[in-house]
Coordinates of C-alpha atoms and ligand atoms in Angstrom, one line a residue:
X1 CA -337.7 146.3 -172.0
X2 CA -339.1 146.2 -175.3
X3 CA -338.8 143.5 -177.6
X4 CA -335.9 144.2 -180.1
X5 CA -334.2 145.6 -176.7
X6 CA -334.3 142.2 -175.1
X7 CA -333.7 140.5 -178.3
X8 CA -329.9 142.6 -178.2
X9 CA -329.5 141.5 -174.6
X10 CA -329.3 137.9 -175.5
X11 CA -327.3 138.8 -178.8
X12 CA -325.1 140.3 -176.2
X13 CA -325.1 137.7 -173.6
X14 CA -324.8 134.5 -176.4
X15 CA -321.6 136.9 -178.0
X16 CA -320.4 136.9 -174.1
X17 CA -320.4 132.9 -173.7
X18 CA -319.5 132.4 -177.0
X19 CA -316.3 134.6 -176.6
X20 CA -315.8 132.5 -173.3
X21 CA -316.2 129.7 -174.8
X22 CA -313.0 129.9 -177.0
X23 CA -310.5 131.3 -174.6
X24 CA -309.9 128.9 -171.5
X25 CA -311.3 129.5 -168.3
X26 CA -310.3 129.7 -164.3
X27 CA -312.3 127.7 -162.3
X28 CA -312.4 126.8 -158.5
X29 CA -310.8 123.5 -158.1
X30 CA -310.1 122.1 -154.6
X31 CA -308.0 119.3 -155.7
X32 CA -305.4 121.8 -157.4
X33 CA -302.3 123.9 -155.9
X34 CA -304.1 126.9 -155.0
X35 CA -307.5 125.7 -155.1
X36 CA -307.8 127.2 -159.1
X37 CA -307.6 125.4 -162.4
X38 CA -308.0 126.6 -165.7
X39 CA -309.3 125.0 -168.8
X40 CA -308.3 124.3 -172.3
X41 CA -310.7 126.4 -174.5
X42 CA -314.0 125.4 -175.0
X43 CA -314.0 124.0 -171.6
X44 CA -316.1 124.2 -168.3
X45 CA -316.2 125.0 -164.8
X46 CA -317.4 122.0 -163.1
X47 CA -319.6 122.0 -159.9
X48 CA -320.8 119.3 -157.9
X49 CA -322.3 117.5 -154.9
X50 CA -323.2 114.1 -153.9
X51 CA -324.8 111.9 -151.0
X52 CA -321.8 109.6 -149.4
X53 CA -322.5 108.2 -146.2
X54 CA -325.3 110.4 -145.6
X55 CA -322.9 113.9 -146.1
X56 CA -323.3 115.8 -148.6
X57 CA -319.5 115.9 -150.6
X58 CA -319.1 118.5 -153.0
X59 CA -316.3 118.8 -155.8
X60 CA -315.6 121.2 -158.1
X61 CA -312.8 121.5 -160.9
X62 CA -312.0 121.9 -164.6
X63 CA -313.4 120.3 -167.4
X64 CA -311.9 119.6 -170.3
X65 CA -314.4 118.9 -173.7
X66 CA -312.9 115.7 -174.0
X67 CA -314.9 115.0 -170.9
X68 CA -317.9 116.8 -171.7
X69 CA -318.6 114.9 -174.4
X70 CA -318.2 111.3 -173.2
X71 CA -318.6 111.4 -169.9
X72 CA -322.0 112.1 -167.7
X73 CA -320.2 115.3 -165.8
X74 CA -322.9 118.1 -167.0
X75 CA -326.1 115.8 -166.0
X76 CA -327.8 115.8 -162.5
X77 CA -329.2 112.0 -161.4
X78 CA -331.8 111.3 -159.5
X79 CA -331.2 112.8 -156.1
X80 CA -327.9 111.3 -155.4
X81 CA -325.8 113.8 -156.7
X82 CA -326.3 116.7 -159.1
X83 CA -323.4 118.2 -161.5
X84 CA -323.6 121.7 -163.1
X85 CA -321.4 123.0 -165.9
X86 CA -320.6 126.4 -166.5
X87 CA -318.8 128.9 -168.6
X88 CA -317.8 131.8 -166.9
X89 CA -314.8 132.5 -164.8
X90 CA -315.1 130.6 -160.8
X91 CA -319.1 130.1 -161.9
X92 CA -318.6 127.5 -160.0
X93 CA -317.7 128.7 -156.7
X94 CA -321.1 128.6 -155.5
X95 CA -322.0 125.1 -153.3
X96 CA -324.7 123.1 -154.0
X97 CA -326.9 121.3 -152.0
X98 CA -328.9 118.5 -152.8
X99 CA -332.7 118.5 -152.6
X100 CA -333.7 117.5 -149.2
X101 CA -337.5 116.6 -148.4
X102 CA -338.8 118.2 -145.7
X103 CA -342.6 117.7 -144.1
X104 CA -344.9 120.1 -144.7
X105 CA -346.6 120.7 -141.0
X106 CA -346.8 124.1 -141.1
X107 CA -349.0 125.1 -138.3
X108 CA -352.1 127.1 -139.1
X109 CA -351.6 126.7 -143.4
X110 CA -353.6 124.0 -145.3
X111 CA -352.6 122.3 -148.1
X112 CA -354.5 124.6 -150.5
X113 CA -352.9 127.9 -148.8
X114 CA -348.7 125.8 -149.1
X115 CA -349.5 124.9 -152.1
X116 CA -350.8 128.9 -153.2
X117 CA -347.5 130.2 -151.1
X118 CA -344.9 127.9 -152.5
X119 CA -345.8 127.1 -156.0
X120 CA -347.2 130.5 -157.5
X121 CA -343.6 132.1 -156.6
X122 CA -341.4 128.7 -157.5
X123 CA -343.0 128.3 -160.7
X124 CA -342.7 132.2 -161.4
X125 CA -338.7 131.7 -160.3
X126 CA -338.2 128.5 -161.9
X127 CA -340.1 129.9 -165.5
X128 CA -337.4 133.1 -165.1
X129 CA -334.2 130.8 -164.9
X130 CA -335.5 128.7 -167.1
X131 CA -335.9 131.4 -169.5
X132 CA -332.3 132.6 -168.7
X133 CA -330.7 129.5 -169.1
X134 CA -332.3 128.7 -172.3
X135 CA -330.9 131.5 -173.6
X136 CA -327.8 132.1 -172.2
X137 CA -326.9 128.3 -172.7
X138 CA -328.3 127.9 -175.7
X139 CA -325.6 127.3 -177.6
X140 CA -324.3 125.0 -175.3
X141 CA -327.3 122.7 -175.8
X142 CA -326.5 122.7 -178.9
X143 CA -322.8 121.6 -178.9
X144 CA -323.5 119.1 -176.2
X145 CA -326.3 117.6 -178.5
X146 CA -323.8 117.3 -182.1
X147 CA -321.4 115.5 -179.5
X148 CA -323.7 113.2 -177.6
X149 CA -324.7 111.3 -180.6
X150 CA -325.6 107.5 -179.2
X151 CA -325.5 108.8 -175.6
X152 CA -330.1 109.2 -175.6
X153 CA -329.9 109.1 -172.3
X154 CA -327.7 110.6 -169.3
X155 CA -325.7 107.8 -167.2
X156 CA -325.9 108.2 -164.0
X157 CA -323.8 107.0 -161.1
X158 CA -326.2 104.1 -160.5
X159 CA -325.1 102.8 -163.8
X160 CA -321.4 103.8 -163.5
X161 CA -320.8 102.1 -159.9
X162 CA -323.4 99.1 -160.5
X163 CA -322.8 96.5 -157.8
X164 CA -321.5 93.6 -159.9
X165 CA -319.0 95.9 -161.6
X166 CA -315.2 94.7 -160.8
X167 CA -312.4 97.6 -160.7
X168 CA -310.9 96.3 -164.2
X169 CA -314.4 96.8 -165.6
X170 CA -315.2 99.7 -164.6
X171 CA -311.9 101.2 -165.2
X172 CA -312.3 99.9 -169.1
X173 CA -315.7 101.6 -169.2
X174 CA -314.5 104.8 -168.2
X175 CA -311.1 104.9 -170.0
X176 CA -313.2 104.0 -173.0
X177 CA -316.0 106.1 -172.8
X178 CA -314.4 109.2 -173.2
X179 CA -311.7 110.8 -171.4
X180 CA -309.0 108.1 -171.7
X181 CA -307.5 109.1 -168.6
X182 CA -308.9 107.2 -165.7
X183 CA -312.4 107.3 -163.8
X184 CA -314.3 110.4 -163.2
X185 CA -313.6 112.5 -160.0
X186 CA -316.7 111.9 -158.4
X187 CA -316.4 107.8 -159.3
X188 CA -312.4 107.9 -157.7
X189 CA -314.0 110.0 -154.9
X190 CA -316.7 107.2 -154.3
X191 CA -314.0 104.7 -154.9
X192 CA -312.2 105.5 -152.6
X193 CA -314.6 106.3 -149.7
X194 CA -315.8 103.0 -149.3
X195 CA -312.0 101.5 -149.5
X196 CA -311.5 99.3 -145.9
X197 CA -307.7 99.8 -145.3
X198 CA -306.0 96.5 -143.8
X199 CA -302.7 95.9 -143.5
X200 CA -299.5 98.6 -144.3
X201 CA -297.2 97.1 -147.3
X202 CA -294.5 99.3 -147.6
X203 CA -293.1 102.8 -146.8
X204 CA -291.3 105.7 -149.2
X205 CA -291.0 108.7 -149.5
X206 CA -294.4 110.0 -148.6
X207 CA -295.5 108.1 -145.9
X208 CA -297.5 104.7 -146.3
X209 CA -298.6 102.0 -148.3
X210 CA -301.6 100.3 -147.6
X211 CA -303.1 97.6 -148.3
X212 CA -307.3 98.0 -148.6
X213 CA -310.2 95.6 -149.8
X214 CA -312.9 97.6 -152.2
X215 CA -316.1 95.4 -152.6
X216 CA -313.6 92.7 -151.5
X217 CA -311.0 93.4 -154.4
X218 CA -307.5 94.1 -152.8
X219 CA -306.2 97.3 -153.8
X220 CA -302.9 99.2 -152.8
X221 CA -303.7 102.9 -151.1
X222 CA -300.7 105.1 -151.1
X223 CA -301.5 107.7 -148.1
X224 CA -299.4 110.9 -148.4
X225 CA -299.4 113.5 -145.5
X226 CA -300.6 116.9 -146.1
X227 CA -297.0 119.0 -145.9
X228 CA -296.4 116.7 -149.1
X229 CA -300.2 117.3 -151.0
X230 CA -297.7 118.6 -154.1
X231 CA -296.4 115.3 -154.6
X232 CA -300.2 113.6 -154.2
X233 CA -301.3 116.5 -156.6
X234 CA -298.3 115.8 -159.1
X235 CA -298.4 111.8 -158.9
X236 CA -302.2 111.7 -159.8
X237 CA -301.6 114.0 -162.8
X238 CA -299.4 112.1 -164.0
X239 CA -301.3 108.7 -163.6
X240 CA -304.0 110.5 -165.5
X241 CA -302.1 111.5 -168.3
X242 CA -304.0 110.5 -171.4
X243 CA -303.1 106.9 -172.7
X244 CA -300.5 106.2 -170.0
X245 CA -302.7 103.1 -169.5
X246 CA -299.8 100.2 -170.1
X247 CA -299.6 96.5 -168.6
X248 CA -296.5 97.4 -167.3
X249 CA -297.4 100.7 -165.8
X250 CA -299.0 100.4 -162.1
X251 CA -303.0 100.5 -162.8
X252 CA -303.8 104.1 -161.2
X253 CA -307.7 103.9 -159.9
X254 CA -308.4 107.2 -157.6
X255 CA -307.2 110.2 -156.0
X256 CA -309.0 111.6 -153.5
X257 CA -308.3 114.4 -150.4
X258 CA -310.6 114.1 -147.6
X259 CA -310.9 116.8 -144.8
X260 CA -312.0 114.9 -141.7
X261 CA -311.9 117.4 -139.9
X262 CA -308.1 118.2 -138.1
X263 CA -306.9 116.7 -141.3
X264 CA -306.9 116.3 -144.5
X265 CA -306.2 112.8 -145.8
X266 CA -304.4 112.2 -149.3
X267 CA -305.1 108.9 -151.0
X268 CA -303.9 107.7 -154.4
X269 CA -305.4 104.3 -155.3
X270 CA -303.8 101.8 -157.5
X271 CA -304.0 97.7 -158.3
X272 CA -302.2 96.1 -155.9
X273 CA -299.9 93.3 -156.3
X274 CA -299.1 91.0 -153.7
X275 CA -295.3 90.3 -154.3
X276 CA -294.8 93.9 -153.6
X277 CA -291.4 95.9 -155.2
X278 CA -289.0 93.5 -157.0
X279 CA -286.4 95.2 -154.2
X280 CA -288.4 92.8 -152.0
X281 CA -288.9 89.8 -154.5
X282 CA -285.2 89.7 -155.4
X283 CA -284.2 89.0 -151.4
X284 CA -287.1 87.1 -150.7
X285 CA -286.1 84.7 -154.2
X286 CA -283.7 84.0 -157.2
X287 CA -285.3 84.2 -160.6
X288 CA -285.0 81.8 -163.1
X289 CA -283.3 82.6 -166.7
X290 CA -286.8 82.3 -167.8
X291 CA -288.1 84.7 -165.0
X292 CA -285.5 87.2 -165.4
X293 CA -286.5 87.7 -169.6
X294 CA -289.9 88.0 -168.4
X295 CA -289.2 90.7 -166.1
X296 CA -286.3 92.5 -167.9
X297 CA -288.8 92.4 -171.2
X298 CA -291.7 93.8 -169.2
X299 CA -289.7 97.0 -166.8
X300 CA -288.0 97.6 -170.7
X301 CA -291.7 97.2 -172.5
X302 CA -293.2 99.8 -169.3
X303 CA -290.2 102.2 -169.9
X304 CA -290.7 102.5 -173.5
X305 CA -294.3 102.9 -173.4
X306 CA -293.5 106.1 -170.6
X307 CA -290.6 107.5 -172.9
X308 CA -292.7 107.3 -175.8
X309 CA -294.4 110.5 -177.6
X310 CA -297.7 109.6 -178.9
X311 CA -299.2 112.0 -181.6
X312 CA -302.4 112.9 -182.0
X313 CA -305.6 114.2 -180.3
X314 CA -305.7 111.2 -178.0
X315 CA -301.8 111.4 -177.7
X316 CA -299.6 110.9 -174.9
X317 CA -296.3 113.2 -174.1
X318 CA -292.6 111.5 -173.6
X319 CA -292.6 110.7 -170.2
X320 CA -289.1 110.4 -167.9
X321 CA -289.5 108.8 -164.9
X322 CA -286.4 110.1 -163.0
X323 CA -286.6 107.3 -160.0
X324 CA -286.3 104.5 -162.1
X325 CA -285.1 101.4 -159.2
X326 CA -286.2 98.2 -157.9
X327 CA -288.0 99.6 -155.0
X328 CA -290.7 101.3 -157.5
X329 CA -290.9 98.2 -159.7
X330 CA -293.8 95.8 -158.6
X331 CA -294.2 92.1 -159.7
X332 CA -297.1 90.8 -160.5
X333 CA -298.5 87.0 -160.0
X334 CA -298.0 86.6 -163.2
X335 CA -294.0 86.7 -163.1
X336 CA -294.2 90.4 -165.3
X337 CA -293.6 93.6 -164.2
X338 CA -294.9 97.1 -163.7
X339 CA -293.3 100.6 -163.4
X340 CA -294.7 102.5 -160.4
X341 CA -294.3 105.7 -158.2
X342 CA -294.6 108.4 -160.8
X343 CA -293.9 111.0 -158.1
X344 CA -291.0 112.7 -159.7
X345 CA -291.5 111.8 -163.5
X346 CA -291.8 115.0 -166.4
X347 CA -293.9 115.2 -169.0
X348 CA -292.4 117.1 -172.2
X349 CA -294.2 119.1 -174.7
X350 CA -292.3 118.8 -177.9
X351 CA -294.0 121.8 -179.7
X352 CA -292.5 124.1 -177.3
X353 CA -289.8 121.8 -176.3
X354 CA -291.1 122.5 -172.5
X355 CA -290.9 119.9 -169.5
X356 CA -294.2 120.7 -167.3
X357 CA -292.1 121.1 -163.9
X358 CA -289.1 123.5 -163.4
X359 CA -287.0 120.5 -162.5
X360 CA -283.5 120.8 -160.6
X361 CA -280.3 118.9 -161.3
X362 CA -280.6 116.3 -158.5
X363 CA -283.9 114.2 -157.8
X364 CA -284.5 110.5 -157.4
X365 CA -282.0 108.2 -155.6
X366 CA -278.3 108.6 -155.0
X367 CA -277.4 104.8 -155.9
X368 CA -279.0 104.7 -159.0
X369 CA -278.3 108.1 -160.2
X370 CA -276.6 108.8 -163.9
X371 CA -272.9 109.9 -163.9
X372 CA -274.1 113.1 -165.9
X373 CA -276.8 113.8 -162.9
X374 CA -273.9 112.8 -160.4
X375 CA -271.4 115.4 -161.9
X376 CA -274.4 117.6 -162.9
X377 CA -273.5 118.2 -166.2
X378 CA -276.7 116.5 -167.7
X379 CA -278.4 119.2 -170.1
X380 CA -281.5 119.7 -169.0
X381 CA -282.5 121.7 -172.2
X382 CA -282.7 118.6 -173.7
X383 CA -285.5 116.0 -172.8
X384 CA -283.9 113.3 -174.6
X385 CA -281.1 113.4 -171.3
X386 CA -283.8 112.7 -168.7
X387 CA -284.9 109.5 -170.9
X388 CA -280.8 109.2 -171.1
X389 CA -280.8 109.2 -167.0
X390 CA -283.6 106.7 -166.9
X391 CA -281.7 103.9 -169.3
X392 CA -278.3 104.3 -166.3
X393 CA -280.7 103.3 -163.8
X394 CA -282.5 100.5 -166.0
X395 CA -279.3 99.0 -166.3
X396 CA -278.6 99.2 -162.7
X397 CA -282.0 97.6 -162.4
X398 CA -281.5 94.5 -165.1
X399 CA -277.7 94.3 -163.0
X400 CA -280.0 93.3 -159.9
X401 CA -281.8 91.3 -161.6
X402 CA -279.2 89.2 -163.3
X403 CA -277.5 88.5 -159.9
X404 CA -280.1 87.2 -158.5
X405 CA -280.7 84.8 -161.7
X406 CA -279.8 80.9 -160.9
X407 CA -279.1 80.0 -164.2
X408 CA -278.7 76.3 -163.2
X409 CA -276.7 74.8 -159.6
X410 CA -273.2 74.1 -160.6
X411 CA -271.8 70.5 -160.8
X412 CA -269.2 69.3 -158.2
X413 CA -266.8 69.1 -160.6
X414 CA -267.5 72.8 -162.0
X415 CA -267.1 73.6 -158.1
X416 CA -264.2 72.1 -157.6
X417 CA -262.3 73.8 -161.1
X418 CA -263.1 76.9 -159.4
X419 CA -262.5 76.3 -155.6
X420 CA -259.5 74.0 -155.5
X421 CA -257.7 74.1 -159.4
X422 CA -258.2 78.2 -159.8
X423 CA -258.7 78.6 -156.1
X424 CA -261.0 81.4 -156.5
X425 CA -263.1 82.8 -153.3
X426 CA -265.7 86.0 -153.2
X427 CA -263.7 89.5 -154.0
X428 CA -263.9 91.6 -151.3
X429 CA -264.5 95.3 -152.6
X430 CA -261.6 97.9 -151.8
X431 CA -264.2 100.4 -150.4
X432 CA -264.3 97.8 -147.5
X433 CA -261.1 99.2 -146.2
X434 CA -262.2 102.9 -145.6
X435 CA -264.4 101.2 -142.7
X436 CA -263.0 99.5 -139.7
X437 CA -265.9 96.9 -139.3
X438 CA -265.6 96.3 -142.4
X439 CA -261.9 95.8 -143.3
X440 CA -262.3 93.4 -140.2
X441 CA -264.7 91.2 -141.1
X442 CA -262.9 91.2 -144.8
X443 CA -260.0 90.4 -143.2
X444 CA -262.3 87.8 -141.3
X445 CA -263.5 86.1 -144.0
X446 CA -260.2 85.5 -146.2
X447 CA -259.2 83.9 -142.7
X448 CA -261.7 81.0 -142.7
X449 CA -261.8 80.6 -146.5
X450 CA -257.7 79.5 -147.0
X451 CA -257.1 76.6 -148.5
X452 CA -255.0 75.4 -145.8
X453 CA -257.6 73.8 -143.5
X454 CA -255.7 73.8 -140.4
X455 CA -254.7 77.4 -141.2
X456 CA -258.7 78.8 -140.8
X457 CA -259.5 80.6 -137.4
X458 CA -261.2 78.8 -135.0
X459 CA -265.0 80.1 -134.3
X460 CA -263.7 81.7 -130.6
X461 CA -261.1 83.6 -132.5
X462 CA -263.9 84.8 -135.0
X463 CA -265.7 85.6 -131.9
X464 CA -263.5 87.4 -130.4
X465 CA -262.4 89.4 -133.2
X466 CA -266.1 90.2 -133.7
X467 CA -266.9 91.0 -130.4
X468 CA -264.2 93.7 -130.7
X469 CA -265.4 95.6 -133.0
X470 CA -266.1 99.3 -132.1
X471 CA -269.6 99.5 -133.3
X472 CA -269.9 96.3 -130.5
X473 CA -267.9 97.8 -127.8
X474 CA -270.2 101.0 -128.0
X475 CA -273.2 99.0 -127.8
X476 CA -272.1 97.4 -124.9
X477 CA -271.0 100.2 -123.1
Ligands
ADP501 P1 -292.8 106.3 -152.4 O1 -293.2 107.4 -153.4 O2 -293.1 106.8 -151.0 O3 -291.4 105.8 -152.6 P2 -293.9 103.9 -153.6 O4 -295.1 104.2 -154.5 O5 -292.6 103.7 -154.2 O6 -293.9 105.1 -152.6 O7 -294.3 102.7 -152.7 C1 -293.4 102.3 -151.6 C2 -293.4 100.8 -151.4 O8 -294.7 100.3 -151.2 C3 -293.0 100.1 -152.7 O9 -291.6 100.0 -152.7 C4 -293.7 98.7 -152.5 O10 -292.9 97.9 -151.6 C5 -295.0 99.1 -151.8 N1 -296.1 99.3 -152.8 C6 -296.4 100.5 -153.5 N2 -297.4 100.3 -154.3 C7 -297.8 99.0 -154.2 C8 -298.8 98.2 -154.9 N3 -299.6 98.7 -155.8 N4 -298.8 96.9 -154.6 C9 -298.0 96.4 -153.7 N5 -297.0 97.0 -153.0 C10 -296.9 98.4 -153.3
MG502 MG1 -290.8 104.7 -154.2

């Protein structure tokens, strides 16, 4: 080729990227619904591979610039893993290996004649890609450059998953080194690789709660099964939705899928808090008046934060959670509260008044659902009506939580106003008579609570009685 004929190839091929560059691309992604992802414009394709337990792991997704420019996705390290960015449609569905070493015992060559065989032609090679890159990527370089600014040197994962690092630290590195969303695939895939499960804490929707130690940190591993990798896919977006980060939002730490093989195993990692949901904390205790500000004030703060629209480059979408109830609320040791399993929540975008999920009318749990959701005439044009849905159930929520508030034991004389002057006993719900065990043991109970002490059954009678009961006498037979 002669030399203005090669200098219009690169014109051409630096016009090509450049044109790339602006519109978004599709990449391969194995952590996404149909293994494809596709970037925001000026985005990459990202490819990579690292050393865990001896296997090579590789991982390829999206980029967004966000997290080309403050994060260490585009730089190789040492031999430990190696990360490619790239800016052409599924460039990345190649898999890379890491450099291996081999021994050079060639029978019959000497060092000389290796050296001749496999130099001469690497360097050749390596001098043409070089020479491709440079120019095809050249105005990559310079892009990544203007936005590395005080980053001189590459991190690499040595650095990022030092030994003495805690999980809040690192998490505040990451969060604050660039992307805002949460740790870096390849960190949450390290994460939670060397996670040592212990005990299960608790069971949903999608299979089981654990609880694991990570460099002897407890943290809480929520293992979904593979028929339901929608909801681990959709659950982990949403935990990584820029600024969602919120004391009273459940601290998200890693995704990860991991084919083993027969399988493939779907973890979402999160802080874990030993007092569990407050479903559980509310049986297990009463709460103080105290106690029950302190929790109302932190579900309300968590809510707020999540139904909140945030402008701005680094801004965060209104958020509806849409299975707002005291079984995804978790206490902490510190007598506050977080929001947790974001499984079902939407996100709205309010410049095209879109929610990011068709949604249908009736998701979340019967109990605690809104009349409007009941009824189904809830508009779901309308974001504001999810948020609307969310505040019925917050108040069924704070109604828990207020029953189970002692606001101080009553005196025997308060006792006795309202026992023997008014002589009030529990109300016994009408619903109980459209069940037979239960009218009976309504009936039951009024029985021992007269006034009249020689009027109460006798515990054989209440025996009996019990005893006769259908649901018994079909045990028994
Ligand atoms: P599902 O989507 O299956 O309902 P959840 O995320 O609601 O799963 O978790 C189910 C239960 O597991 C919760 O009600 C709670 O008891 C327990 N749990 C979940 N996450 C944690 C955590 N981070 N710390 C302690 N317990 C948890
Ligand atoms: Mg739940």
């Amino acid at each position: 080729m002669t030399r203005t004929g090669t200098q219009s190839f690169q014109a051409a091929l630096i016009l090509l990227s450049v044109a790339q560059l602006t519109a978004g691309l599709k990449c391969v992604c194995e952590l996404c619904a149909n293994h494809t992802c596709e970037t925001t414009s000026d985005g990459a394709c990202w490819n990579s591979v690292m050393l865990i337990d001896g296997k090579e792991e590789t991982v390829k997704s999206c980029l967004s610039p966000t997290e080309m420019k403050g994060q260490v996705f585009c730089y190789s390290s040492r031999n430990v893993s190696k990360r490619n960015c790239c800016f052409t449609d599924y460039c990345n569905n190649e898999t890379l290996h890491l450099h291996t070493e081999r021994p050079l015992k060639e029978p019959g060559w000497s060092r000389l004649q290796l050296a001749v065989v496999i130099l001469v032609p690497s360097c050749l090679l390596c001098m043409g890609i070089l020479l491709g890159v440079f120019v095809v990527q050249g105005h990559y370089c310079a892009y990544s450059r203007a936005n590395k600014q005080d980053q001189e040197e590459p991190q690499d994962d040595q650095m990022l998953m030092s030994p003495d690092k805690c999980l809040q630290e690192l998490i505040y590195d990451m969060s604050t080194s660039g992307s805002g969303s949460g740790l870096p695939l390849l960190v949450q895939r390290t994460i939670a690789r060397t996670i040592v499960l212990q005990e299960t804490i608790g069971k949903g929707r999608f299979g089981e709660v654990w609880r694991g130690k990570w460099r002897g940190e407890d943290v809480a591993v929520k293992i979904f099964s593979t028929r339901d990798e929608r909801s681990w896919f959709r659950e982990a977006e949403i935990y990584q939705t820029i600024m969602l980060r919120h004391e009273n939002i459940l601290g998200f730490i890693a995704a990860d899928n991991k084919d083993n093989g027969l399988w493939t195993q779907l973890w979402l990692v999160s802080e874990y808090h030993e007092h569990g949901s407050l479903y559980d904390y509310l049986n297990r205790y009463t709460v103080s008046m105290e106690g029950m500000i302190v929790l109302a004030l932190s579900i309300a703060s968590g809510l707020a934060h999540l139904h909140m629209e945030i402008i701005g480059t680094q801004g965060k979408p209104a958020i509806a959670h849409r299975d707002l109830k005291s079984k995804n609320v978790l206490v902490k040791k510190n007598g506050t509260a977080v929001i947790a399993d974001l499984g079902l929540a939407v996100k709205h975008d309010s410049n095209t008044n879109a929610i990011d999920i068709p949604s249908n009318h009736r998701v979340g749990t019967k109990r605690y659902m809104a009349p409007e959701i009941l009824d189904e005439t809830i508009n779901m044009s309308n974001f504001e009506s999810f948020k609307r849905a969310d505040i019925y159930s917050l108040g069924l929520v704070f109604w828990e939580l207020a029953r189970r508030c002692s606001a101080r034991d009553p005196s025997v004389e308060d006792m006795r106003k309202v026992v023997c002057d008014q002589k009030l006993r529990p109300s016994i719900p009408n619903q109980w008579q459209s069940c037979e065990a239960m009218r009976v043991m309504g009936k039951l109970m009024r029985e021992c609570w007269y006034a009249n002490a020689a009027a109460r059954l006798t515990a054989l009678r209440v025996k009996k009685t019990v005893s006769q009961l259908s649901v018994i006498k079909d045990v028994k037979e």
